[in-house]
PDB file of C-alpha atoms in Angstrom:
ATOM      1  CA  GLN A  90     -68.516  40.176 -27.037  1.00 90.00           C
ATOM      2  CA  VAL A  91     -66.898  38.354 -29.904  1.00 94.00           C
ATOM      3  CA  GLN A  92     -64.675  40.376 -32.202  1.00 96.00           C
ATOM      4  CA  LEU A  93     -63.322  39.272 -35.562  1.00 97.00           C
ATOM      5  CA  VAL A  94     -60.561  41.358 -37.103  1.00 98.00           C
ATOM      6  CA  GLU A  95     -59.456  40.441 -40.600  1.00 98.00           C
ATOM      7  CA  SER A  96     -56.257  41.798 -42.119  1.00 98.00           C
ATOM      8  CA  GLY A  97     -53.716  41.182 -44.860  1.00 98.00           C
ATOM      9  CA  GLY A  98     -55.682  42.137 -47.938  1.00 98.00           C
ATOM     10  CA  GLY A  99     -54.496  44.443 -50.652  1.00 98.00           C
ATOM     11  CA  LEU A 100     -53.906  44.932 -54.350  1.00 98.00           C
ATOM     12  CA  VAL A 101     -51.985  42.146 -56.061  1.00 98.00           C
ATOM     13  CA  GLN A 102     -51.226  41.245 -59.654  1.00 98.00           C
ATOM     14  CA  PRO A 103     -52.604  38.073 -61.208  1.00 98.00           C
ATOM     15  CA  GLY A 104     -50.468  35.141 -60.170  1.00 98.00           C
ATOM     16  CA  GLY A 105     -49.509  36.803 -56.914  1.00 98.00           C
ATOM     17  CA  SER A 106     -50.017  35.730 -53.312  1.00 98.00           C
ATOM     18  CA  LEU A 107     -51.474  37.122 -50.122  1.00 98.00           C
ATOM     19  CA  ARG A 108     -51.814  35.813 -46.595  1.00 98.00           C
ATOM     20  CA  LEU A 109     -54.897  36.841 -44.683  1.00 98.00           C
ATOM     21  CA  SER A 110     -55.210  36.741 -40.915  1.00 98.00           C
ATOM     22  CA  CYS A 111     -58.252  36.774 -38.694  1.00 98.00           C
ATOM     23  CA  ALA A 112     -57.843  37.504 -35.004  1.00 98.00           C
ATOM     24  CA  VAL A 113     -60.651  36.283 -32.775  1.00 97.00           C
ATOM     25  CA  SER A 114     -61.292  37.655 -29.293  1.00 94.00           C
ATOM     26  CA  GLY A 115     -63.957  37.469 -26.634  1.00 92.00           C
ATOM     27  CA  THR A 116     -64.686  33.764 -26.934  1.00 91.00           C
ATOM     28  CA  PHE A 117     -63.282  30.310 -26.816  1.00 92.00           C
ATOM     29  CA  PHE A 118     -61.609  29.550 -30.123  1.00 94.00           C
ATOM     30  CA  SER A 119     -60.046  26.116 -30.329  1.00 94.00           C
ATOM     31  CA  ILE A 120     -63.348  24.247 -30.026  1.00 94.00           C
ATOM     32  CA  TYR A 121     -64.946  25.868 -33.053  1.00 96.00           C
ATOM     33  CA  ALA A 122     -64.747  25.109 -36.740  1.00 97.00           C
ATOM     34  CA  MET A 123     -63.860  28.277 -38.604  1.00 97.00           C
ATOM     35  CA  GLY A 124     -64.227  29.441 -42.161  1.00 98.00           C
ATOM     36  CA  TRP A 125     -63.051  32.050 -44.586  1.00 98.00           C
ATOM     37  CA  TYR A 126     -65.771  33.596 -46.712  1.00 98.00           C
ATOM     38  CA  ARG A 127     -65.739  36.146 -49.493  1.00 98.00           C
ATOM     39  CA  GLN A 128     -68.221  38.498 -51.078  1.00 98.00           C
ATOM     40  CA  ALA A 129     -67.671  40.000 -54.490  1.00 96.00           C
ATOM     41  CA  PRO A 130     -69.633  43.047 -55.666  1.00 92.00           C
ATOM     42  CA  GLY A 131     -73.174  42.083 -56.581  1.00 94.00           C
ATOM     43  CA  LYS A 132     -72.755  38.524 -55.341  1.00 96.00           C
ATOM     44  CA  GLU A 133     -73.716  36.643 -52.219  1.00 97.00           C
ATOM     45  CA  ARG A 134     -71.169  35.785 -49.565  1.00 96.00           C
ATOM     46  CA  GLU A 135     -69.651  32.353 -50.180  1.00 97.00           C
ATOM     47  CA  LEU A 136     -67.539  29.962 -48.160  1.00 97.00           C
ATOM     48  CA  VAL A 137     -64.092  29.470 -49.667  1.00 98.00           C
ATOM     49  CA  ALA A 138     -62.333  27.413 -46.985  1.00 98.00           C
ATOM     50  CA  GLY A 139     -63.133  25.746 -43.699  1.00 98.00           C
ATOM     51  CA  ILE A 140     -61.117  24.233 -40.884  1.00 98.00           C
ATOM     52  CA  THR A 141     -62.405  22.082 -38.050  1.00 97.00           C
ATOM     53  CA  SER A 142     -61.305  22.156 -34.433  1.00 95.00           C
ATOM     54  CA  GLY A 143     -59.091  19.210 -35.321  1.00 94.00           C
ATOM     55  CA  SER A 144     -57.620  21.117 -38.295  1.00 95.00           C
ATOM     56  CA  SER A 145     -59.308  19.112 -41.033  1.00 97.00           C
ATOM     57  CA  THR A 146     -59.824  21.378 -44.016  1.00 98.00           C
ATOM     58  CA  ASN A 147     -62.152  21.753 -46.949  1.00 98.00           C
ATOM     59  CA  TYR A 148     -62.195  24.136 -49.889  1.00 98.00           C
ATOM     60  CA  ALA A 149     -64.493  25.484 -52.548  1.00 98.00           C
ATOM     61  CA  ASP A 150     -63.703  23.998 -55.930  1.00 98.00           C
ATOM     62  CA  SER A 151     -62.759  27.438 -57.235  1.00 97.00           C
ATOM     63  CA  VAL A 152     -59.832  27.765 -54.794  1.00 98.00           C
ATOM     64  CA  LYS A 153     -58.788  24.144 -54.283  1.00 98.00           C
ATOM     65  CA  GLY A 154     -55.058  23.738 -54.782  1.00 97.00           C
ATOM     66  CA  ARG A 155     -54.432  27.479 -54.536  1.00 98.00           C
ATOM     67  CA  PHE A 156     -55.653  28.472 -51.060  1.00 98.00           C
ATOM     68  CA  THR A 157     -54.635  26.987 -47.710  1.00 98.00           C
ATOM     69  CA  ILE A 158     -56.471  27.582 -44.449  1.00 98.00           C
ATOM     70  CA  SER A 159     -54.748  27.085 -41.113  1.00 98.00           C
ATOM     71  CA  ARG A 160     -55.203  28.056 -37.486  1.00 98.00           C
ATOM     72  CA  ASP A 161     -53.139  28.898 -34.422  1.00 97.00           C
ATOM     73  CA  ASN A 162     -55.246  28.093 -31.376  1.00 96.00           C
ATOM     74  CA  ALA A 163     -52.775  29.629 -28.946  1.00 96.00           C
ATOM     75  CA  LYS A 164     -52.993  32.972 -30.735  1.00 97.00           C
ATOM     76  CA  LYS A 165     -56.677  32.610 -31.652  1.00 97.00           C
ATOM     77  CA  VAL A 166     -55.909  33.347 -35.279  1.00 98.00           C
ATOM     78  CA  VAL A 167     -57.060  31.711 -38.494  1.00 98.00           C
ATOM     79  CA  TYR A 168     -55.051  32.230 -41.670  1.00 98.00           C
ATOM     80  CA  LEU A 169     -55.728  31.988 -45.378  1.00 98.00           C
ATOM     81  CA  GLN A 170     -52.725  31.628 -47.657  1.00 98.00           C
ATOM     82  CA  MET A 171     -53.780  32.550 -51.179  1.00 98.00           C
ATOM     83  CA  ASN A 172     -51.554  31.699 -54.134  1.00 98.00           C
ATOM     84  CA  SER A 173     -51.970  31.987 -57.895  1.00 98.00           C
ATOM     85  CA  LEU A 174     -54.546  34.704 -57.435  1.00 98.00           C
ATOM     86  CA  ASN A 175     -56.715  35.689 -60.365  1.00 97.00           C
ATOM     87  CA  PRO A 176     -59.198  38.527 -60.937  1.00 97.00           C
ATOM     88  CA  GLY A 177     -62.046  36.183 -59.996  1.00 96.00           C
ATOM     89  CA  ASP A 178     -60.692  36.159 -56.438  1.00 98.00           C
ATOM     90  CA  THR A 179     -61.386  39.870 -56.035  1.00 98.00           C
ATOM     91  CA  ALA A 180     -63.726  40.284 -53.069  1.00 98.00           C
ATOM     92  CA  VAL A 181     -63.986  41.300 -49.454  1.00 98.00           C
ATOM     93  CA  TYR A 182     -62.806  38.377 -47.338  1.00 98.00           C
ATOM     94  CA  TYR A 183     -64.283  37.554 -43.936  1.00 98.00           C
ATOM     95  CA  CYS A 184     -63.757  34.875 -41.342  1.00 97.00           C
ATOM     96  CA  ASN A 185     -66.367  33.453 -38.996  1.00 97.00           C
ATOM     97  CA  ARG A 186     -67.431  30.411 -37.097  1.00 96.00           C
ATOM     98  CA  ARG A 187     -68.829  27.703 -39.360  1.00 95.00           C
ATOM     99  CA  GLN A 188     -71.892  26.940 -37.262  1.00 86.00           C
ATOM    100  CA  THR A 189     -74.052  29.816 -36.046  1.00 88.00           C
ATOM    101  CA  ALA A 190     -71.975  32.720 -37.246  1.00 90.00           C
ATOM    102  CA  TRP A 191     -70.915  35.442 -34.873  1.00 93.00           C
ATOM    103  CA  SER A 192     -71.377  39.076 -35.854  1.00 93.00           C
ATOM    104  CA  TRP A 193     -69.306  39.702 -38.967  1.00 95.00           C
ATOM    105  CA  GLY A 194     -66.134  41.721 -38.876  1.00 96.00           C
ATOM    106  CA  GLN A 195     -65.245  44.458 -41.311  1.00 97.00           C
ATOM    107  CA  GLY A 196     -63.502  42.101 -43.678  1.00 98.00           C
ATOM    108  CA  THR A 197     -60.379  42.734 -45.713  1.00 98.00           C
ATOM    109  CA  GLN A 198     -60.427  43.767 -49.360  1.00 98.00           C
ATOM    110  CA  VAL A 199     -58.524  41.658 -51.864  1.00 98.00           C
ATOM    111  CA  THR A 200     -58.160  43.089 -55.343  1.00 98.00           C
ATOM    112  CA  VAL A 201     -56.440  41.121 -58.083  1.00 98.00           C
ATOM    113  CA  SER A 202     -55.652  43.302 -61.052  1.00 97.00           C
ATOM    114  CA  SER A 203     -52.829  44.158 -63.410  1.00 95.00           C
TER     115      SER A 203
END
């Protein structure tokens, strides 16, 4: 059974940074493209960053230049470094496989507020 455990969220002031982690267990990891998603209140879940098995990356326009996705295949962890955060980044953040998502984890709350 695949488990996704996101962590690293919190309350941060505008302009601040956070690093999210997502630990994956119960499956192969290195062969899959992974993504970080977010869901703000009243909005649909959206993809913010993706990383292929070969570590090629892509980003939503809204986070390009501010967020960096990376992965550690040995540890089965995918990271999201978030810099220059603004209130528009407030959401619950999730990770999952890009194709045919596994069951979603609990996510980690990111709140950007002064």
